[in-house]
Each structure stands twice: as C-alpha cells, then as structure tokens.
Coordinates of C-alpha atoms in Angstrom, one line a residue:
Chain A
M1 CA 40.9 22.6 -1.8
S2 CA 38.2 24.7 -3.8
S3 CA 39.2 24.5 -7.1
S4 CA 40.9 22.3 -9.7
P5 CA 43.4 23.4 -12.1
I6 CA 41.7 21.8 -15.3
K7 CA 38.5 23.4 -16.5
P8 CA 35.7 20.6 -16.4
D9 CA 33.3 20.4 -19.1
F10 CA 29.8 20.7 -18.0
R11 CA 28.0 20.1 -21.4
V12 CA 25.6 17.2 -21.9
P13 CA 23.6 16.0 -24.7
P14 CA 19.9 17.2 -24.6
V15 CA 17.3 14.9 -23.4
D16 CA 14.2 13.8 -25.3
A17 CA 11.5 14.1 -22.6
V18 CA 9.0 11.9 -24.4
A19 CA 11.4 9.2 -25.6
L20 CA 12.5 9.0 -21.9
E21 CA 8.9 8.4 -20.3
T22 CA 7.7 6.2 -22.9
R23 CA 11.3 4.1 -22.5
A24 CA 10.3 4.1 -18.3
A25 CA 6.7 3.2 -19.1
D26 CA 8.0 0.4 -21.5
L27 CA 10.5 -1.1 -19.2
A28 CA 7.6 -1.3 -16.2
T29 CA 5.6 -3.9 -18.0
R30 CA 8.1 -6.6 -17.6
S31 CA 6.3 -9.4 -16.1
I32 CA 8.4 -10.9 -13.1
K33 CA 7.3 -14.1 -11.6
K34 CA 8.3 -17.0 -9.2
H35 CA 11.8 -17.6 -9.2
A36 CA 13.1 -14.5 -10.7
K37 CA 10.9 -12.4 -8.5
E38 CA 12.1 -14.0 -5.2
R39 CA 15.7 -13.4 -6.6
G40 CA 14.9 -9.7 -7.4
L41 CA 13.1 -9.1 -4.2
K42 CA 15.9 -10.5 -2.2
L43 CA 18.2 -8.0 -4.3
V44 CA 15.9 -5.3 -3.3
V45 CA 16.2 -6.0 0.2
A46 CA 19.9 -6.2 0.3
M47 CA 20.0 -2.7 -2.0
I48 CA 18.0 -0.7 0.9
D49 CA 19.3 2.1 2.9
L50 CA 16.8 1.7 5.7
T51 CA 16.1 5.6 6.4
T52 CA 15.0 7.6 9.2
L53 CA 15.2 11.1 8.8
E54 CA 12.5 12.7 11.2
G55 CA 12.9 15.3 14.0
Q56 CA 11.6 12.6 16.3
D57 CA 14.2 10.2 15.8
S58 CA 15.5 8.6 18.9
P59 CA 18.3 6.6 19.8
G60 CA 15.7 3.8 20.7
K61 CA 14.2 4.1 17.3
V62 CA 17.6 4.0 15.4
R63 CA 18.8 0.9 17.4
H64 CA 15.5 -0.9 16.1
L65 CA 16.3 0.4 12.7
C66 CA 19.9 -1.2 13.0
S67 CA 18.3 -4.7 14.0
K68 CA 16.1 -4.7 11.5
A69 CA 18.7 -3.6 8.5
A70 CA 20.7 -6.6 10.0
T71 CA 18.1 -9.4 10.2
P72 CA 15.1 -8.0 8.4
L73 CA 13.3 -11.3 8.5
P74 CA 14.7 -13.0 11.8
R75 CA 12.8 -16.3 10.8
R76 CA 14.2 -16.7 7.4
E77 CA 18.1 -17.1 6.9
D78 CA 17.9 -16.8 3.0
V79 CA 16.9 -12.9 3.4
P80 CA 19.8 -11.0 2.9
S81 CA 20.6 -7.8 5.4
C82 CA 19.7 -4.4 4.1
A83 CA 23.1 -2.2 2.9
A84 CA 22.8 0.5 5.1
V85 CA 20.8 2.5 7.5
C86 CA 20.6 6.3 7.0
V87 CA 20.3 8.6 9.8
Y88 CA 20.7 12.4 10.7
P89 CA 24.7 13.2 11.9
D90 CA 23.6 13.4 15.3
L91 CA 22.4 9.7 15.4
V92 CA 25.4 8.4 13.6
S93 CA 27.3 7.3 16.7
V94 CA 24.3 5.3 18.2
A95 CA 23.9 3.4 14.7
A96 CA 27.7 2.6 14.3
Q97 CA 27.5 0.9 17.7
A98 CA 24.4 -1.1 16.6
V99 CA 25.6 -2.1 13.4
A100 CA 28.9 -2.8 14.5
G101 CA 29.9 -6.6 13.1
T102 CA 26.8 -6.9 11.0
G103 CA 28.1 -5.8 7.8
V104 CA 25.5 -3.2 7.5
Q105 CA 27.0 0.4 6.9
V106 CA 26.4 3.6 8.5
A107 CA 25.2 6.3 5.9
S108 CA 24.6 9.8 7.3
V109 CA 23.4 13.1 5.4
A110 CA 25.0 16.0 6.2
T111 CA 25.9 19.5 4.3
G112 CA 22.4 21.3 5.9
F113 CA 20.2 18.4 4.8
P114 CA 17.7 18.6 3.4
A115 CA 17.8 22.6 2.0
G116 CA 21.6 22.7 2.1
R117 CA 21.5 26.5 2.8
T118 CA 24.3 26.7 5.3
D119 CA 27.8 28.2 5.0
R120 CA 30.6 26.1 3.2
R121 CA 32.6 25.8 6.2
T122 CA 29.6 24.4 8.4
K123 CA 28.9 21.8 5.6
L124 CA 32.4 20.6 5.6
R125 CA 32.5 20.4 9.5
E126 CA 29.5 18.6 9.5
V127 CA 30.7 15.8 7.2
A128 CA 33.9 15.6 9.3
L129 CA 32.1 14.9 12.2
A130 CA 29.6 12.6 10.7
V131 CA 32.7 10.5 9.6
Q132 CA 34.6 11.0 12.8
A133 CA 31.5 9.4 14.4
G134 CA 31.7 6.2 12.3
A135 CA 29.7 7.1 9.2
S136 CA 31.1 5.1 6.2
E137 CA 28.8 7.0 4.0
I138 CA 27.8 10.4 3.5
D139 CA 24.7 11.5 1.7
M140 CA 25.6 15.4 0.8
V141 CA 22.6 17.9 -0.9
I142 CA 23.8 19.8 -3.9
D143 CA 23.4 24.0 -3.9
R144 CA 20.3 23.8 -5.5
G145 CA 20.4 27.6 -5.7
A146 CA 23.7 27.8 -7.4
F147 CA 22.8 25.3 -9.7
L148 CA 19.7 26.9 -11.0
A149 CA 21.4 29.9 -11.2
G150 CA 23.9 28.4 -13.6
R151 CA 26.8 28.4 -11.4
D152 CA 27.7 24.8 -11.9
R153 CA 31.2 25.6 -11.2
A154 CA 30.3 26.5 -7.4
V155 CA 28.3 23.3 -7.2
Y156 CA 31.3 21.2 -8.7
D157 CA 33.6 22.6 -6.1
E158 CA 31.6 22.3 -3.1
I159 CA 31.1 18.6 -4.2
R160 CA 35.0 18.2 -4.3
A161 CA 35.4 20.0 -1.4
V162 CA 32.8 17.7 0.5
K163 CA 34.7 14.5 -1.0
D164 CA 37.8 15.7 0.4
A165 CA 36.3 15.8 3.9
C166 CA 35.0 12.7 3.3
G167 CA 38.4 10.8 3.3
E168 CA 37.3 7.1 3.1
A169 CA 33.7 7.4 3.6
H170 CA 31.5 6.7 0.3
L171 CA 30.3 10.1 -1.0
K172 CA 26.4 10.1 -2.5
V173 CA 25.4 13.4 -3.9
I174 CA 21.5 14.2 -3.7
L175 CA 20.2 15.9 -6.9
E176 CA 16.9 16.6 -5.4
T177 CA 15.4 16.3 -8.9
G178 CA 12.2 17.6 -7.9
E179 CA 13.4 20.8 -7.4
L180 CA 15.6 20.8 -10.4
G181 CA 12.6 21.4 -12.8
T182 CA 13.6 19.8 -16.4
Y183 CA 15.1 16.5 -17.0
D184 CA 18.0 18.4 -18.8
N185 CA 18.9 19.8 -15.6
V186 CA 19.1 16.6 -14.0
R187 CA 21.0 15.0 -16.5
R188 CA 23.4 18.1 -16.1
A189 CA 23.3 17.8 -12.2
S190 CA 24.3 14.2 -12.5
H191 CA 27.2 15.1 -14.7
V192 CA 28.5 17.6 -12.6
A193 CA 28.5 15.3 -9.6
M194 CA 30.4 12.8 -11.1
L195 CA 33.0 14.5 -12.7
A196 CA 33.5 16.2 -9.0
G197 CA 34.1 12.7 -7.7
A198 CA 30.5 11.4 -6.2
D199 CA 30.3 7.8 -5.6
F200 CA 27.1 7.8 -5.9
I201 CA 24.3 10.1 -7.5
K202 CA 20.8 10.3 -5.6
T203 CA 17.6 11.4 -6.5
S204 CA 16.0 13.0 -3.7
T205 CA 15.9 14.0 0.0
G206 CA 12.7 12.5 0.5
K207 CA 11.4 15.7 1.8
I208 CA 10.4 16.9 -1.3
S209 CA 7.7 15.6 -3.8
P210 CA 8.0 14.4 -6.6
A211 CA 10.7 12.2 -5.3
S212 CA 12.1 9.2 -7.0
T213 CA 10.3 9.0 -10.6
R214 CA 11.2 6.0 -12.7
P215 CA 12.1 8.4 -15.8
T216 CA 14.4 10.4 -13.7
V217 CA 15.9 7.0 -12.6
L218 CA 16.5 6.0 -15.9
L219 CA 17.8 9.2 -17.0
M220 CA 20.6 9.1 -14.3
L221 CA 21.4 5.5 -14.8
E222 CA 22.0 6.4 -18.5
A223 CA 24.2 9.5 -17.4
A224 CA 25.9 6.9 -14.9
R225 CA 26.6 4.6 -18.2
D226 CA 27.6 7.2 -20.2
H227 CA 30.3 8.4 -17.6
F228 CA 31.5 4.9 -17.6
L229 CA 32.2 4.6 -21.3
E230 CA 33.5 7.9 -21.4
T231 CA 36.2 7.7 -18.2
G232 CA 36.1 4.0 -17.0
R233 CA 34.6 4.9 -13.5
M234 CA 31.7 3.3 -12.5
V235 CA 29.1 5.5 -10.1
G236 CA 26.3 4.2 -8.5
V237 CA 22.7 5.6 -8.7
K238 CA 20.2 5.5 -5.6
A239 CA 16.4 6.1 -5.8
A240 CA 15.1 7.7 -3.0
G241 CA 11.7 8.7 -1.8
G242 CA 8.4 7.6 -2.7
I243 CA 9.4 4.2 -3.6
R244 CA 6.8 2.2 -1.3
T245 CA 6.0 -1.3 -3.2
A246 CA 8.1 -4.3 -4.1
K247 CA 6.4 -4.1 -7.6
D248 CA 7.4 -0.6 -7.9
A249 CA 11.3 -1.7 -6.8
L250 CA 11.2 -4.5 -9.2
R251 CA 10.4 -1.9 -12.2
Y252 CA 13.4 0.1 -10.8
L253 CA 15.7 -3.4 -11.1
V254 CA 14.7 -3.8 -14.8
L255 CA 15.7 0.0 -15.6
V256 CA 19.1 -0.7 -13.9
N257 CA 19.5 -4.2 -15.6
E258 CA 18.6 -2.6 -19.3
T259 CA 20.6 0.7 -19.0
C260 CA 23.6 -0.6 -17.1
G261 CA 23.6 -4.0 -17.2
D262 CA 24.5 -6.9 -14.7
S263 CA 27.5 -5.2 -13.0
W264 CA 25.1 -2.7 -11.7
M265 CA 23.0 -5.2 -10.2
S266 CA 24.7 -5.1 -6.8
P267 CA 24.5 -3.1 -3.7
D268 CA 27.6 -1.7 -4.4
W269 CA 26.2 0.3 -7.5
F270 CA 22.3 0.7 -7.1
R271 CA 20.6 1.9 -3.7
F272 CA 16.8 2.4 -2.5
G273 CA 16.6 5.1 0.1
A274 CA 13.2 3.8 1.7
S275 CA 11.8 2.7 5.1
S276 CA 8.3 1.4 4.2
L277 CA 9.2 -0.4 1.1
L278 CA 11.2 -3.0 3.2
N279 CA 8.2 -4.3 4.8
D280 CA 6.1 -4.6 1.7
V281 CA 9.4 -6.4 0.1
L282 CA 9.1 -8.7 3.1
M283 CA 5.4 -9.5 2.8
Q284 CA 5.9 -10.3 -0.9
L285 CA 8.6 -12.9 0.1
E286 CA 6.6 -14.5 2.6
K287 CA 3.3 -14.3 0.1
L288 CA 5.8 -16.4 -2.2
R289 CA 6.8 -18.6 0.4
T290 CA 3.5 -19.5 2.1
G291 CA 1.0 -18.7 -1.3
R292 CA -1.0 -16.6 1.3
Y293 CA -1.6 -12.6 1.2
Q294 CA 0.3 -11.3 4.4
R295 CA -1.1 -8.8 7.1
P296 CA 1.0 -5.6 7.2
T297 CA 0.7 -5.9 11.1
D298 CA 2.5 -9.5 11.2
F299 CA 6.1 -7.3 10.3
S300 CA 7.8 -4.9 12.9
R301 CA 6.9 -1.1 12.3
D302 CA 9.6 0.9 11.9
Chain B
M1 CA -33.2 9.4 -31.7
S2 CA -31.9 7.3 -28.9
V3 CA -29.4 4.8 -28.6
S4 CA -29.6 1.9 -25.9
V5 CA -26.6 1.8 -24.2
R6 CA -25.8 -1.7 -22.3
K7 CA -24.1 -1.8 -18.9
T8 CA -21.0 -3.8 -18.4
Y9 CA -21.2 -5.4 -15.0
K10 CA -17.9 -4.2 -13.0
L11 CA -16.5 -4.6 -9.5
Y12 CA -16.9 -2.1 -6.8
V13 CA -13.3 -1.7 -4.9
G14 CA -12.3 1.7 -3.2
G15 CA -15.1 3.7 -4.4
K16 CA -14.3 3.1 -7.9
F17 CA -15.9 0.5 -10.7
P18 CA -12.9 -1.3 -12.1
R19 CA -13.1 -4.3 -14.3
S20 CA -11.2 -7.7 -13.2
E21 CA -7.3 -7.0 -13.5
S22 CA -7.3 -10.2 -15.2
G23 CA -9.6 -9.3 -17.9
R24 CA -11.9 -12.3 -17.7
V25 CA -16.0 -12.0 -17.5
Y26 CA -18.4 -14.5 -17.3
Q27 CA -21.8 -15.3 -18.3
P28 CA -24.3 -15.9 -15.1
A29 CA -26.6 -18.6 -15.7
G30 CA -29.2 -17.9 -18.7
N31 CA -27.7 -14.4 -19.4
T32 CA -25.4 -15.1 -22.3
A33 CA -25.9 -11.4 -23.4
M34 CA -24.5 -10.5 -20.3
N35 CA -20.9 -10.2 -19.5
V36 CA -20.2 -9.9 -15.9
A37 CA -16.6 -9.2 -14.1
R38 CA -14.9 -12.5 -13.1
A39 CA -13.0 -11.5 -10.1
S40 CA -9.4 -13.0 -9.4
R41 CA -7.5 -13.7 -6.3
K42 CA -5.3 -10.3 -7.3
D43 CA -8.6 -8.7 -7.3
L44 CA -9.2 -9.8 -3.9
R45 CA -5.7 -8.8 -2.9
D46 CA -6.4 -5.2 -4.2
A47 CA -9.9 -4.8 -2.3
V48 CA -8.4 -5.6 1.1
P49 CA -6.0 -2.7 1.0
A50 CA -8.7 -0.5 -0.1
A51 CA -11.1 -2.0 2.6
R52 CA -8.4 -0.9 5.2
K53 CA -8.7 2.9 4.3
G54 CA -12.3 2.6 4.0
L55 CA -12.1 1.1 7.6
A56 CA -10.2 4.1 8.9
T57 CA -13.0 6.4 7.4
W58 CA -15.8 4.5 8.6
S59 CA -14.7 3.3 12.1
G60 CA -13.5 6.6 12.6
S61 CA -16.8 8.2 12.1
A62 CA -19.6 8.4 14.9
A63 CA -22.0 5.5 15.1
Y64 CA -24.9 8.3 14.9
L65 CA -23.5 9.4 11.4
R66 CA -23.2 5.6 10.4
G67 CA -26.8 5.4 10.7
Q68 CA -27.4 8.3 8.9
I69 CA -25.7 7.1 6.1
L70 CA -27.1 3.8 6.0
Y71 CA -30.4 5.4 6.2
R72 CA -29.4 7.3 3.2
L73 CA -28.6 4.1 1.7
A74 CA -32.1 2.8 2.0
E75 CA -33.5 6.0 0.7
M76 CA -31.2 5.6 -2.5
L77 CA -32.4 2.1 -2.7
E78 CA -36.1 3.5 -2.9
S79 CA -35.3 6.4 -5.7
R80 CA -33.5 3.8 -7.6
R81 CA -36.3 1.3 -7.3
D82 CA -37.1 0.8 -10.9
A83 CA -33.4 0.0 -11.6
M84 CA -33.0 -2.2 -9.1
L85 CA -36.1 -3.9 -10.0
Q86 CA -34.7 -4.3 -13.4
E87 CA -31.3 -5.9 -12.1
L88 CA -33.3 -8.4 -10.0
R89 CA -35.5 -9.4 -13.1
L90 CA -32.4 -10.0 -14.8
G91 CA -31.2 -12.4 -11.9
G92 CA -34.4 -14.5 -12.9
A93 CA -36.8 -13.3 -10.7
T94 CA -40.6 -12.8 -11.3
P95 CA -41.8 -9.2 -11.0
A96 CA -43.6 -10.0 -7.6
A97 CA -40.6 -11.6 -6.3
A98 CA -38.5 -8.9 -7.3
K99 CA -40.6 -6.4 -5.7
R100 CA -40.8 -8.4 -2.6
E101 CA -36.9 -8.5 -2.4
L102 CA -36.4 -5.0 -2.9
E103 CA -38.8 -4.1 -0.2
T104 CA -37.3 -6.7 2.3
A105 CA -33.8 -5.1 1.3
I106 CA -34.9 -1.5 2.0
D107 CA -36.9 -2.3 5.2
L108 CA -33.7 -4.2 6.4
T109 CA -31.3 -1.3 5.7
V110 CA -33.4 1.1 7.6
W111 CA -33.3 -1.5 10.6
Y112 CA -29.6 -1.6 10.6
A113 CA -29.3 2.1 10.2
G114 CA -31.2 2.5 13.5
L115 CA -29.1 -0.2 15.1
C116 CA -25.7 1.8 14.4
D117 CA -25.9 3.9 17.4
K118 CA -27.2 1.2 19.9
V119 CA -24.6 -1.4 19.1
E120 CA -22.5 -0.1 21.9
S121 CA -25.4 -0.2 24.3
L122 CA -26.6 -3.5 23.4
L123 CA -23.0 -5.4 23.2
G124 CA -21.4 -3.4 26.0
S125 CA -22.1 -3.3 29.4
Q126 CA -21.3 -1.9 32.8
N127 CA -19.9 -4.5 35.1
A128 CA -20.1 -4.7 38.7
V129 CA -16.5 -5.3 40.3
Q130 CA -15.1 -5.5 43.8
G131 CA -13.2 -2.3 44.6
P132 CA -13.6 1.4 44.3
F133 CA -13.7 1.2 40.5
F134 CA -16.1 2.0 37.5
N135 CA -15.8 -0.9 34.9
F136 CA -16.9 -0.9 31.2
T137 CA -17.0 -3.0 28.2
T138 CA -16.7 -1.0 25.5
V139 CA -17.1 -2.7 21.8
E140 CA -14.9 -1.7 18.9
P141 CA -14.9 -2.9 15.1
T142 CA -12.6 -6.0 14.3
G143 CA -11.6 -4.7 11.0
V144 CA -11.7 -5.8 7.4
I145 CA -14.6 -8.7 7.4
G146 CA -15.0 -10.9 4.1
V147 CA -19.0 -11.9 3.4
L148 CA -19.8 -14.6 1.1
A149 CA -23.0 -13.7 0.0
A150 CA -25.8 -15.9 0.4
P151 CA -26.8 -17.8 -3.1
E152 CA -30.6 -18.0 -2.2
S153 CA -31.2 -13.9 -2.9
P154 CA -29.4 -11.7 -5.3
L155 CA -29.9 -8.8 -3.1
V156 CA -30.9 -9.5 0.2
G157 CA -28.2 -12.5 0.4
T158 CA -25.5 -9.8 0.0
L159 CA -26.9 -6.7 2.1
A160 CA -28.3 -8.9 4.8
L161 CA -24.9 -9.9 5.6
A162 CA -23.0 -6.5 4.7
L163 CA -25.1 -4.6 6.6
P164 CA -24.7 -6.1 10.2
V165 CA -21.0 -6.3 9.8
L166 CA -21.0 -2.5 8.8
A167 CA -23.2 -1.7 11.7
G168 CA -20.3 -2.7 14.2
G169 CA -18.0 0.0 12.1
N170 CA -16.0 -2.5 10.0
A171 CA -15.4 -2.5 6.2
V172 CA -16.7 -5.3 3.9
V173 CA -15.1 -6.9 1.1
A174 CA -18.3 -9.0 -0.2
L175 CA -18.4 -11.6 -3.1
V176 CA -21.9 -11.4 -4.6
S177 CA -24.2 -14.0 -5.8
E178 CA -22.4 -16.0 -8.4
A179 CA -25.4 -17.0 -10.3
A180 CA -27.6 -13.8 -10.3
P181 CA -24.7 -11.1 -9.5
F182 CA -26.6 -8.1 -11.2
A183 CA -28.4 -6.8 -8.5
G184 CA -25.6 -7.4 -5.7
L185 CA -23.0 -5.3 -7.9
A186 CA -25.7 -2.6 -8.7
L187 CA -25.3 -2.0 -4.7
G188 CA -21.9 -0.4 -5.5
E189 CA -24.1 2.5 -7.6
V190 CA -26.2 2.7 -4.3
C191 CA -23.2 3.1 -2.1
A192 CA -21.4 5.4 -4.2
S193 CA -24.4 7.7 -4.1
S194 CA -24.8 7.5 -0.3
D195 CA -21.7 8.9 1.3
V196 CA -20.7 5.6 2.1
P197 CA -16.7 5.9 2.3
A198 CA -15.0 5.0 -0.4
G199 CA -13.6 1.3 0.6
A200 CA -16.1 0.6 3.5
I201 CA -17.9 -1.3 0.9
N202 CA -16.4 -3.4 -1.7
L203 CA -18.4 -5.5 -4.1
L204 CA -16.8 -8.4 -6.0
S205 CA -18.4 -10.8 -8.8
G206 CA -17.0 -14.3 -9.7
R207 CA -16.9 -17.8 -9.2
R208 CA -17.4 -18.8 -5.6
D209 CA -15.2 -22.3 -5.7
E210 CA -12.4 -20.2 -6.9
L211 CA -12.4 -17.4 -4.6
A212 CA -14.1 -18.7 -1.2
L213 CA -10.6 -20.2 -0.1
Q214 CA -8.8 -17.1 -0.9
F215 CA -10.9 -15.2 1.2
A216 CA -10.2 -17.8 4.2
E217 CA -6.5 -17.8 3.6
H218 CA -5.8 -13.8 3.2
R219 CA -4.1 -13.0 6.4
D220 CA -5.1 -9.2 6.3
I221 CA -9.3 -10.3 6.5
D222 CA -10.0 -10.3 10.0
G223 CA -13.3 -11.9 9.8
L224 CA -15.7 -13.9 7.5
L225 CA -19.2 -13.8 7.3
I226 CA -20.5 -16.8 5.0
G227 CA -23.9 -17.3 3.7
G228 CA -24.3 -21.2 3.4
A229 CA -23.7 -24.3 5.1
P230 CA -20.4 -24.8 7.3
D231 CA -17.6 -25.6 5.2
A232 CA -14.8 -27.8 7.0
A233 CA -12.1 -26.5 4.3
L234 CA -12.8 -23.0 4.7
S235 CA -12.8 -23.1 8.4
A236 CA -9.5 -25.1 8.5
A237 CA -8.1 -22.4 6.2
A238 CA -9.3 -19.5 8.6
A239 CA -8.1 -20.9 11.8
D240 CA -4.8 -21.2 9.8
N241 CA -4.8 -17.5 10.5
V242 CA -6.8 -17.1 13.8
K243 CA -9.7 -15.7 11.4
R244 CA -13.2 -15.8 13.2
V245 CA -15.7 -17.3 10.9
R246 CA -19.8 -17.2 11.1
Y247 CA -22.0 -19.4 8.7
C248 CA -25.3 -18.2 8.1
D249 CA -27.4 -21.2 7.4
L250 CA -31.0 -20.0 6.8
P251 CA -33.8 -22.0 5.1
R252 CA -34.5 -20.6 1.5
A253 CA -37.6 -18.9 2.8
A254 CA -35.8 -17.1 5.7
W255 CA -33.9 -14.8 3.2
G256 CA -37.5 -13.6 2.4
R257 CA -38.4 -12.5 5.9
V258 CA -37.3 -9.8 7.2
E259 CA -37.8 -10.6 10.9
Q260 CA -35.3 -13.4 10.5
L261 CA -32.7 -11.2 8.9
R262 CA -32.3 -8.9 12.0
Q263 CA -29.7 -10.4 13.7
L264 CA -27.9 -9.1 16.4
A265 CA -25.9 -12.3 16.4
W266 CA -24.3 -11.5 13.1
V267 CA -23.1 -8.1 14.5
E268 CA -21.5 -9.5 17.7
P269 CA -19.0 -11.7 16.2
F270 CA -17.2 -8.8 14.6
V271 CA -16.8 -6.7 17.2
E272 CA -14.1 -6.7 19.8
A273 CA -14.7 -6.2 23.3
K274 CA -12.3 -3.8 25.3
T275 CA -12.9 -3.6 29.1
L276 CA -11.9 -0.2 30.9
W277 CA -11.2 0.4 34.5
H278 CA -11.5 3.8 36.2
P279 CA -11.1 4.7 39.7
V280 CA -14.0 6.1 42.1
A281 CA -13.0 9.5 42.9
P282 CA -13.1 9.5 46.6

C-alpha cells in the first residue's frame, strides 16, 4: 500500500518559539525531592530503551545490555526492568533470545538508520526481517530530504508503508529534530507521523547534535496531546539522545505530566532512548537509599 | 576618579569561580565585612566530577610537565606577592608573619615542582626475582583525593597538603581553612593563571564540621589527606568505602618550617604500585 484514498491535512498551528522555550525552562525549575524523586527515578528506569547503536556492537555486548535491562540493579528488587533494548537489526535475534521471559521488549532501528538514504524496497525488507527476527518495536527514520523539500505526502506514504510492514510490532518514528531546523517543522513532522499511524514519535537518532532538547520534546508532547483531543488516539513520545543525568530525566517527566497528564506517565506512552542515563539514575537511587554519593565504577559499564 | 571594588570570595571548581549552589555565605572570624562562599555538600558533589575530569588531564600529562606547571605556580605566587600578602593579612597575620608564610609557600611549591618527575624513581623499584624476568614496580596516581587543610596556617595549611597529592599525579578537592579562607581561595586565582588543568585543583570554603564527614562518606573520593589530629568518626566513615586516610598532625610551629613540610610520606599514600614482569630475552 502506498497511498490512502483520503487526502490527509498536514496543516498545523504555528509555534511560538519564545513561549515554548520559556515554558520548557519554567517547568525545569520544579524541585523534586525524597519520596517523589524516588518514584520518579524508578519510573525513569522503567521508561528507558537501553540502547546500543555502534558499529562495534557484538553479540556479547548485546547480551550484557539485555541482562542489565532485565535487572538494572540486581541487589535491589524494588528497581524495575527497563522497557526495552534497542539494537541494530542484525543483533535482534541475539537480543530476543537474551530477553525471553523477562518482559523486556526488543526494539530495532530500521529503514537505513540513521540517514534513511536507501531505497524504499530495502527499507521495507529490513523492517520485515527485523520483525521476523523477533523485534516487537521498530524505530524508523523519516526521509528528511523529502520532508525538507516539502514533500510531506511522500514522508506520510513511507511511514504508512513501514507501518504495514511492521505488522504487530509497534512503530516509533524518528523525526531527527536536529536536522529539521525549526520548531514549525518539528510540529508538522510530528503531525504527519501521527496521521500516518505512528505508535510513538521519537526525537532523534542520537547521531546528530543537537539531539533531544526539552523545548522540542515539549512541542512533540503538545502535538501528541492535540492529536489525542482531535482523534481520540494516544500516541507515545520518545526522547532520545543527549539525556545523561537523572536530574535531566526528571525534568522531562515534569514536561510529560504537565502537558499530557497522568495517563502518559507510563512506559507505554513515554520512553527515554539512552545508555549512560541508566547508571546515573541507579547512582541517584543508591544515593537516596544510603545517603552517600556513589562511585560510578561501582556500577556495571555498558 | 577611582572606585574601589571589593572582592567576593568564591569557590574554585573545575577552573571556574562559582558561588555556593546553596547561596550561603559566612563571615570568617573577625571579618564581618567579608562574605565568603559557604560550600554545601552539593558543592562537594559538583566538585568531584570536575576533579575526575581534571584528573584525566593532570595524570595524563608527563611528570616532567607537571613539575613545570607547579614551578609556574610558584612563579605566579611570587608575581602576585602583594595581593597574597594582603589576603594573608586579612586572615589576621602580622606583616612579618604573612611574609614568612608566603615565602614558605613559594619555597615548598618549588620543592614539589622538582619532586614531580622523581616520584617514580623514589617510590618505584626494580625488583630481584627468581627466574629470567625483569621485574619493575611503577607507581600510578590513586585518583581524586580530598584535602582538609590544616587550620594552623591559611595558605601553607592548604598548599602543603595539596602539593604532595598533585605531585603524585592526583586531582585535589580541598577544603581551605575555615577561620581564614582568603589566601586559600586566592590560590584558585594563582592556579587559574598557571596552566594547572581545570579541575586538577578544586577549592571549597565553608564549615569543616559540616563538610568533613561528607568528604569521608563520598564514595567517589579515593583518599583523604587531613590536616589535624586523627578523628575516629572520619576514619570510620572513610573505612566504610575503603578510602585511604592520612592525618598530618604536626605541631603548630612546624607549619612554618619548610623542611618539615617536604614530605615524601604524604605523596606515598596516594600512589598505587603496579608491578610488571617482563621476560629477559634469551
């Protein structure tokens, strides 16, 4: 399938950049302490897609990552598992085997990640193979070239085609906001992706700087909220790339709660794509338990 | 027309001069007109990662270069003589005492500058072993070391403990004299102009009672060099995370005598021995 009979409306309201950044900065000043902080940090752990997307990835590294995702802090049972591990397609089968029975999902990037500059048939085949190998979530990249050239319909059609190829698997659509240039583009790309059937919209590949920023994620959350109010369909948001500290992650949670409310405060509707973030969160959780500042080398390196 | 500008005494962390994150200040005894940043435990928390970064640069540079940089530090102390004397006077020293202390500080800095590239030969060794092997013991820096300055002298009390730790290639997080923090904090200005990498030395000022235990409990501080008498509570807290602690309990007069402050014994606890075996070629 490559086109839909109904002509979709890609128009979106304009974005007030100053107001957006001010609101994101205001919401970053909330002070979250003690009990609320502990709850928040555990929620962050449960929302993490523990990610490794390097050329040097090996089956051994992926297996290690999977066991870490399943039991992030083995000596503490009150710390939940991560939501998923996120790997390249050729390592999906390794990951699927390693997480079997743990409840951790396997996400695979696909469609010529990170640039997305391959042929449509190659992209669809890659998605199908990843799903076949055991991926329950697919992170696709949009065709930024087409989007920036104003060919929104091409982007929309491609997402629909990939969504079909996914079958049962959840589809996360990476907008790569660092390449989109303006907030208006981010808002429109979010809208296009959600109309095309994305289950999640995701900020970045993590390969481009700037990756995830708080104003961008706030904007995408607003887009998801507005989409829900218009259509009644909930779409998740995933912030990926550049989130390294527990403090930063808690600020993102404030954005989610203030923009979309309680129902989005779950791994089903908000995710962090990260690797080093997890250890910082675990360090903070141990700090809360013991009252002492922790040593990074006491936590397994990923 | 000239306007006199008063200095706000700030911390020195990661090569920058921040205020305390808590916004707190205190007035050291007898100086009600002077506000000095009063560091909180979060300032200590922030200083440790800064020191980790500084450690990478400092321990990564050759011992000879570290020596040259410490020598430059001595030069900067010398060229800022008047300013340093003024800081020492603010701490309550008489003009003569201030001059003596500054001279001790400069002399000591030059000595440790020279020591830097000798640490390896003095603390390392070539060992005789049974079998066809060369066997060497080399020394490596321990990591981030906390220094609680000796209260007896405002400048030398900090410097005499920070220098041996730096000479071993470690990074320092130091709590300067509580009663007279001025000269200790001014050390930051000297470091900032001496090529000492950002984060290799970090200076905090505040209440020793409030912060000492935090130094001992922090798991990411690898050792403690403490000016003053042994303290069982600090030792116990440090033992909990297997932190090496040394106390420098010298009589008051000794803090003015440079020959008693040249201490290889304060370098030695903060280096780690590594022994290498190498086969002798047939």
